[in-house]
CSV table of C-alpha atoms and ligand atoms in Angstrom, one decimal:
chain,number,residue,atom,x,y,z
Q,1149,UNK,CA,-14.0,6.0,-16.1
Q,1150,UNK,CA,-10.9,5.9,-18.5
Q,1151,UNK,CA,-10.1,3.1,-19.9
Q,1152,UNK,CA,-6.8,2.2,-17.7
Q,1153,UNK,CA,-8.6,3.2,-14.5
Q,1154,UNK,CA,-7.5,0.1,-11.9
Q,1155,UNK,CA,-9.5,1.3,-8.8
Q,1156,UNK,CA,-12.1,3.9,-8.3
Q,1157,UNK,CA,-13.6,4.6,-5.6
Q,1158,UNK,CA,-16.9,6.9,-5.0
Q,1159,UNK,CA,-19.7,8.0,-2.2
Q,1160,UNK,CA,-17.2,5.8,0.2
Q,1161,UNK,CA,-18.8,5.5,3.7
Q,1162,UNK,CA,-17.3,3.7,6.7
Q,1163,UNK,CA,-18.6,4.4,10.2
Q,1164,UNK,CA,-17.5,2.2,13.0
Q,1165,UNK,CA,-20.8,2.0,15.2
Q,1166,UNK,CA,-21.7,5.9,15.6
Q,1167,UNK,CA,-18.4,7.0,14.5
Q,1168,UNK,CA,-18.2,8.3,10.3
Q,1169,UNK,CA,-14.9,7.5,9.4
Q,1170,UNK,CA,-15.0,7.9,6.4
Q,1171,UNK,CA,-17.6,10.5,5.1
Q,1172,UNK,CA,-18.1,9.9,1.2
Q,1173,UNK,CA,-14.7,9.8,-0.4
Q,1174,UNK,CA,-14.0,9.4,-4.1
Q,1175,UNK,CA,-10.7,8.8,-5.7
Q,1176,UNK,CA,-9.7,6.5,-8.2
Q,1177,UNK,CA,-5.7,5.3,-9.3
Q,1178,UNK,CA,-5.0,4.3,-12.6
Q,1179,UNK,CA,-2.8,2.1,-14.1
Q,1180,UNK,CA,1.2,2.6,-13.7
Q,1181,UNK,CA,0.5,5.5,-11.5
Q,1182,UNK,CA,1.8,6.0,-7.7
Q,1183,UNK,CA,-0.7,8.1,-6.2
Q,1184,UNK,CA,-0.3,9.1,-2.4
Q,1185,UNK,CA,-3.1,9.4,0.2
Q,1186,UNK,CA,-1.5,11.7,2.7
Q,1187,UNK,CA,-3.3,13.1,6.3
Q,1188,UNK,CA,-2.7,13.5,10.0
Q,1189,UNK,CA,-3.8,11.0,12.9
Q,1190,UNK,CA,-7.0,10.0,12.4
Q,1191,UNK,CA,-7.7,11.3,9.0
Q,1192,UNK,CA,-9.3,8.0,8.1
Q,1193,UNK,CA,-6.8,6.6,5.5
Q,1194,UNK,CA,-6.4,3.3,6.9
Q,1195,UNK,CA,-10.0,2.8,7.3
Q,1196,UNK,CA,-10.3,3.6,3.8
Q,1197,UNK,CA,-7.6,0.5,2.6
Q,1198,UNK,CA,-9.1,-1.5,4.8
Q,1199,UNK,CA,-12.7,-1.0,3.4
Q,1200,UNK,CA,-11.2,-1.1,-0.2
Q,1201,UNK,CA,-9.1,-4.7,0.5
Q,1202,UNK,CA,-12.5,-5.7,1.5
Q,1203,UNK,CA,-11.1,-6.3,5.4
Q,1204,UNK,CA,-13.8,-3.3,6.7
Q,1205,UNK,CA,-17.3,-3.0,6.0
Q,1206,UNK,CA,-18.6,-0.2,3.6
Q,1207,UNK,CA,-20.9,1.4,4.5
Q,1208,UNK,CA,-22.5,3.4,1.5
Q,1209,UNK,CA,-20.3,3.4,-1.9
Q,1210,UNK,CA,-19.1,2.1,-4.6
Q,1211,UNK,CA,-15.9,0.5,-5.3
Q,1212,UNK,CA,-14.9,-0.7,-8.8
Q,1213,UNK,CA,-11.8,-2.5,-9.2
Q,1214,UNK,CA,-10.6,-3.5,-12.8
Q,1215,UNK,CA,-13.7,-1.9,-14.0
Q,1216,UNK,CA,-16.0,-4.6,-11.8
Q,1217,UNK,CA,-17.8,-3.7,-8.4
Q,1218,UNK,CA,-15.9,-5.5,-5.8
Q,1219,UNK,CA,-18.0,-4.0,-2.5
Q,1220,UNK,CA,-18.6,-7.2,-0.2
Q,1221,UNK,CA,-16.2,-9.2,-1.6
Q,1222,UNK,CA,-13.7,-10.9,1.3
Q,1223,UNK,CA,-10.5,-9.8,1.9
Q,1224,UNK,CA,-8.7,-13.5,0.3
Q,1225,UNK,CA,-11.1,-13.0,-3.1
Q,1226,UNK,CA,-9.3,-9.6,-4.0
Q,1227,UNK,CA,-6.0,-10.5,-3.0
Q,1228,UNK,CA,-6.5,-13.5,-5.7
Q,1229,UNK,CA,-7.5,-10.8,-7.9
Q,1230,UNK,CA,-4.4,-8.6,-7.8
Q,1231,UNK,CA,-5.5,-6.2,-5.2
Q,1232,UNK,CA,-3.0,-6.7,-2.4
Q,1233,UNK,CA,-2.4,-4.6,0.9
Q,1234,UNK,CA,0.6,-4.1,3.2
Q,1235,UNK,CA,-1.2,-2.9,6.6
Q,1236,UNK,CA,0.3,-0.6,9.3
Q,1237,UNK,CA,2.4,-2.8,11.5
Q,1238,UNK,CA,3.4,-5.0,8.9
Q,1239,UNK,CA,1.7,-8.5,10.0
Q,1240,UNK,CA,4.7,-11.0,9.2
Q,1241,UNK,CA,4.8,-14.1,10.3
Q,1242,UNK,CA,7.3,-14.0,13.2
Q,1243,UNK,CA,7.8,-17.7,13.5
Q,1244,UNK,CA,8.8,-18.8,10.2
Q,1245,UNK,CA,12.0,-17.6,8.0
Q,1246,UNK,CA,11.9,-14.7,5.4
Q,1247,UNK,CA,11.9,-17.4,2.5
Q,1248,UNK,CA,8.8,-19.1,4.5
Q,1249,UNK,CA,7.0,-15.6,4.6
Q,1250,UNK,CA,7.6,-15.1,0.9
Q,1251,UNK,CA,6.3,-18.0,0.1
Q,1252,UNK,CA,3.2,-17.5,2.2
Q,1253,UNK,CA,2.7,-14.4,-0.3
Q,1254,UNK,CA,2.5,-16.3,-3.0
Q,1255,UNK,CA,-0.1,-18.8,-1.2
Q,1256,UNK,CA,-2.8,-17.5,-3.6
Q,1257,UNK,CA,-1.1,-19.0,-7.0
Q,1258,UNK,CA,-0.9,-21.5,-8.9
Q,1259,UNK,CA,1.6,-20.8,-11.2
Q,1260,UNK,CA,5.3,-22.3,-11.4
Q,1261,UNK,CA,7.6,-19.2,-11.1
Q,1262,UNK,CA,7.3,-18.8,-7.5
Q,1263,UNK,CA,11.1,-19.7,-7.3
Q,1264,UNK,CA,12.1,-17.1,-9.9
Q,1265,UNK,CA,9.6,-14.4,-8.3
Q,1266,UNK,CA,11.2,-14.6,-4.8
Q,1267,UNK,CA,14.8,-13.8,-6.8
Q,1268,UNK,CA,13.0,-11.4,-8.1
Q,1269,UNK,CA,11.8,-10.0,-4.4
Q,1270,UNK,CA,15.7,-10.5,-3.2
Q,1271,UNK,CA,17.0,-8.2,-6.7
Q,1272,UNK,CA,14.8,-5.7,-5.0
Q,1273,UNK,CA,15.9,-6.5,-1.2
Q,1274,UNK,CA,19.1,-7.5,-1.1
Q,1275,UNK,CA,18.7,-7.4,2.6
Q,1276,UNK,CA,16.1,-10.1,2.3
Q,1277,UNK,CA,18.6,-12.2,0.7
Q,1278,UNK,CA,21.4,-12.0,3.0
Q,1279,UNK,CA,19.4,-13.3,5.9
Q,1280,UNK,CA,16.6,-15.6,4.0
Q,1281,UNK,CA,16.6,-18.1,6.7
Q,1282,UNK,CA,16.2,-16.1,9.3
Q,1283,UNK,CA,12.9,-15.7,11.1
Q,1284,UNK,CA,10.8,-12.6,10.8
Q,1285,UNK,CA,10.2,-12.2,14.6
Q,1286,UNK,CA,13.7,-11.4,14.8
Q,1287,UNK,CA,14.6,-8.9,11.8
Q,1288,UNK,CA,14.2,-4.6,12.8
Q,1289,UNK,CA,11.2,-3.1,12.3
Q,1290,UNK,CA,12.5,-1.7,8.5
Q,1291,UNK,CA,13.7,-5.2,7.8
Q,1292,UNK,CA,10.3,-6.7,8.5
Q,1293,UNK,CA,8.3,-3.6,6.6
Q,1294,UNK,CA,10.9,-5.0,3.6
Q,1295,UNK,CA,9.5,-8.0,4.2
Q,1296,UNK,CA,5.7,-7.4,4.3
Q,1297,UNK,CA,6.7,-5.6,1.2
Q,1298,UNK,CA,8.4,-8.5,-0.2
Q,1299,UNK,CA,5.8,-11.0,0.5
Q,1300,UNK,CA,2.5,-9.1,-1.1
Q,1301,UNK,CA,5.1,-8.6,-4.5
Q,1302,UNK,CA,4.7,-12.7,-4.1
Q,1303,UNK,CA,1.0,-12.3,-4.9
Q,1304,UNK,CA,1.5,-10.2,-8.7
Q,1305,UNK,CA,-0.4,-7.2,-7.2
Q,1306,UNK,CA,-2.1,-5.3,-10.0
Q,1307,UNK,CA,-2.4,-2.8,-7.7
Q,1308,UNK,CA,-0.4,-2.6,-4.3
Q,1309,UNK,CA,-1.6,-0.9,-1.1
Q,1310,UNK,CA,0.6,0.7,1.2
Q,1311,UNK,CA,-0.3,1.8,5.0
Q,1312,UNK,CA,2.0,3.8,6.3
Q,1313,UNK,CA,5.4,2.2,5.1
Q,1314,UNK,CA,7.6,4.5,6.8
Q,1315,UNK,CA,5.7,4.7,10.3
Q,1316,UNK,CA,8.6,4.0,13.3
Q,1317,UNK,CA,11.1,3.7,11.0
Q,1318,UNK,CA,14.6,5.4,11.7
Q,1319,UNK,CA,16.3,8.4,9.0
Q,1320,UNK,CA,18.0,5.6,7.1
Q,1321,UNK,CA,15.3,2.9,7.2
Q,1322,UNK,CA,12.8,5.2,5.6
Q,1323,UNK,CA,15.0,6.6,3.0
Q,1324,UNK,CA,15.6,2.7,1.7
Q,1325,UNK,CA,11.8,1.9,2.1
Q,1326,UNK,CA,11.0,5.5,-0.1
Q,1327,UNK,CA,13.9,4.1,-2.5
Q,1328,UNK,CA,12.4,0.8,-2.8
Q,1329,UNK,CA,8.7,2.2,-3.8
Q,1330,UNK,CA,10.1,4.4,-6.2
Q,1331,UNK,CA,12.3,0.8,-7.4
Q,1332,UNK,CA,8.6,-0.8,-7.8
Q,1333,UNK,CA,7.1,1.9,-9.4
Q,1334,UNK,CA,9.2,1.9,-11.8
Q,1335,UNK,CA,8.5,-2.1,-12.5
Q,1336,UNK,CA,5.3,-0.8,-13.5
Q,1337,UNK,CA,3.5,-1.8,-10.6
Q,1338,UNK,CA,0.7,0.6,-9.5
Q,1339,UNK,CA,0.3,1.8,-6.1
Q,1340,UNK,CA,-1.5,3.5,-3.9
Q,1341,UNK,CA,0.3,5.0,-1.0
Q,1342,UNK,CA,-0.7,6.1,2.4
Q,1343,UNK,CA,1.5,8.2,4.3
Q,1344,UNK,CA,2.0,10.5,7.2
Q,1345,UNK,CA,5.5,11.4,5.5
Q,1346,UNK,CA,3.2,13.8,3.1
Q,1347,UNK,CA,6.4,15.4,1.7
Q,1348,UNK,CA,8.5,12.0,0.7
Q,1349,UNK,CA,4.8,10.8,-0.4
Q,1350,UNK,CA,4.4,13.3,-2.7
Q,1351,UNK,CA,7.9,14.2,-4.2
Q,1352,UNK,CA,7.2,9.9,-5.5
Q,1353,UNK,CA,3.9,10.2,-6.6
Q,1354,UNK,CA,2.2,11.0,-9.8
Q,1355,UNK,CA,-0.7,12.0,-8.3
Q,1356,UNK,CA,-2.0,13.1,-4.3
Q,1357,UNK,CA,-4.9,13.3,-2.6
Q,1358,UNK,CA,-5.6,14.8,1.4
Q,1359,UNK,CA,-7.3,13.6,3.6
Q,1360,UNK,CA,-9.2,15.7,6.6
Q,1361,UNK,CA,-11.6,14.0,9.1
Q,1362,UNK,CA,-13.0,11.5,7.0
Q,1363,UNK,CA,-13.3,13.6,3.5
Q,1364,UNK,CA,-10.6,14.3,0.5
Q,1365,UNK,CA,-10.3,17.7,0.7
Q,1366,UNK,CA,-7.7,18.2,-2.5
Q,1367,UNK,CA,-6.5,16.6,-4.9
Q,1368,UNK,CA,-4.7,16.2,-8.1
Q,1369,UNK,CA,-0.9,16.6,-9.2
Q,1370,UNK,CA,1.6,15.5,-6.9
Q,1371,UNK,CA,4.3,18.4,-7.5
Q,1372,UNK,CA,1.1,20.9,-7.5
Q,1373,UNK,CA,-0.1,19.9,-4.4
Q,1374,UNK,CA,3.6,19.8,-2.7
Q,1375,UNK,CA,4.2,23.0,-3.5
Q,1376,UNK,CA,0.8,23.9,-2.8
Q,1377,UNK,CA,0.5,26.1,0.1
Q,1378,UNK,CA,-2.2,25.0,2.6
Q,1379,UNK,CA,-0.5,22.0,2.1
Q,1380,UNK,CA,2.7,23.3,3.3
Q,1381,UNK,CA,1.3,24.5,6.0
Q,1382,UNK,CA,-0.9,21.5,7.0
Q,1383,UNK,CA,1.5,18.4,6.4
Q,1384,UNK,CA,5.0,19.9,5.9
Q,1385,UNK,CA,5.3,22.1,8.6
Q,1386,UNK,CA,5.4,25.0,7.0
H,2162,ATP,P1,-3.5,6.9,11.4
H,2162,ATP,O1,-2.5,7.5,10.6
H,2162,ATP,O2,-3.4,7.3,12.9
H,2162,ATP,O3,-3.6,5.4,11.2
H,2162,ATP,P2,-5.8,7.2,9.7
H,2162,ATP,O4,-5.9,8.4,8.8
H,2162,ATP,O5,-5.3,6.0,9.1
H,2162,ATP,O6,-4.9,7.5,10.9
H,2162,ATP,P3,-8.0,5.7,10.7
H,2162,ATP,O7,-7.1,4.7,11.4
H,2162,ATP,O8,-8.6,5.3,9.4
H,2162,ATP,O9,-7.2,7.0,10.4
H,2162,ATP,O10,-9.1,6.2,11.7
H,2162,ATP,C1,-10.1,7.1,11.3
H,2162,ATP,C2,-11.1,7.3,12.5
H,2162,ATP,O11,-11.7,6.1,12.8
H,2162,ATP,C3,-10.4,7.7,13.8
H,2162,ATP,O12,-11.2,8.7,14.4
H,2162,ATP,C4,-10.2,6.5,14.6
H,2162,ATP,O13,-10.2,6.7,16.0
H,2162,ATP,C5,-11.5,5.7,14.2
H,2162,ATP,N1,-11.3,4.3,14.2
H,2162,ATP,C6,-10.4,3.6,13.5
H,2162,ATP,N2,-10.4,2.2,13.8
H,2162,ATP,C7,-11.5,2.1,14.6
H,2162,ATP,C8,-12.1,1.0,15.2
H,2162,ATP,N3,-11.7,-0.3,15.0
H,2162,ATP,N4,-13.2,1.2,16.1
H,2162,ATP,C9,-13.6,2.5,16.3
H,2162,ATP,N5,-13.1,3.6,15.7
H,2162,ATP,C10,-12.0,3.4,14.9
């Protein structure tokens, strides 16, 4: 493992009952990088953030985060450790405002600068800002994906899962969410990034894997495996 390796992930199982989800996966993100996880319906992507953020069982594997093994640690102990996920369908909480919701991501300090750090999260969406006391149950469907977005920033990922940001989104909506990862990434916050969008995911990355029926079938470069053929062909339409 090099030495700025943040997560790496290998021999990753997950089977719900009978079912193999996930079939022995390795993949590993290091520091600074965007790296996109990108795969049809089904692939098993989500399953795999979920088993990583320590929300699904694993079932064989190993999973090193920050150069530790983190497998069977709970879902709360990782996001206290920097490991932080935004899941498919964004989870706000509908009944309190957007400055309640960002302040709920922050929950898991115990630092001061919780202030400063949600002006820092409204720099980023401006949207946010303009309608802070709103509550989430009411925002669009982009505004609240902002906002799930928003409130794990509260928690100083080191490393920053994404499911699916883009999923149900309209044109414009998902060109501002695409704009706003690229916006983190360039704060230096490393991410991984799962997306059905394979070719917005990999024009931002650094570096791409594919997924296929529970196994990573390529991966490496993100330009390389854009304009990679069987690629094209698979996820872009092509
Ligand atoms: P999507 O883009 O549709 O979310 P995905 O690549 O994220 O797809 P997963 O959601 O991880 O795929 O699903 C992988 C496989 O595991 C699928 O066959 C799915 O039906 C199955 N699966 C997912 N969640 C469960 C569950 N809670 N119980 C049983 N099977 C599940």
């Amino acid at each position: 493992m090099s030495k700025n390796t943040l997560l790496q992930v290998k021999g990753l199982k997950v089977a719900y009952g009978g079912i193999q989800a996930v079939k022995g996966i390795d993949f590993e993100v290091n520091e600074g990088e965007l790296v996109s996880l990108i795969g049809a319906n089904g692939a098993g992507k989500t399953t795999t953030l979920k088993a990583v953020t320590g929300i699904q069982p694993v079932g064989a594997g190993d999973i090193l985060y920050l150069g530790k093994p983190i497998r069977g640690q709970g879902a709360w102990d990782l996001v206290k450790q920097g490991l932080v996920m935004v899941p498919e369908g964004r989870g706000t909480f509908t009944r309190m405002t957007i400055t309640e919701n960002l302040q709920m991501g922050a929950f898991v300090r115990s630092d001061r600068e919780i202030d400063a750090d949600i002006d820092k999260v409204f720099g980023i969406f401006p949207r946010l800002k303009e309608r802070r006391n709103q509550l989430a149950g009411t925002m669009s469907g982009g505004e609240q994906q902002m906002l799930a977005m928003g409130r794990a920033l509260m928690a100083r990922p080191k490393v920053l899962l994404l499911d699916e940001p883009s999923m149900g989104l309209s044109p414009i909506m998902v060109d501002k969410i695409f704009e706003v990862v690229e916006t983190i990434h360039k704060q230096g916050v490393t991410m991984l990034l799962v997306e059905q969008n394979a070719s917005r995911a990999l024009a931002l990355a650094d570096r791409g894997y594919v997924m296929d029926s529970g196994e990573i079938t390529m991966g490496g470069d993100a330009k390389v495996l854009l304009n990679d053929p069987k690629v094209r062909a698979a996820y872009l339409g092509e």
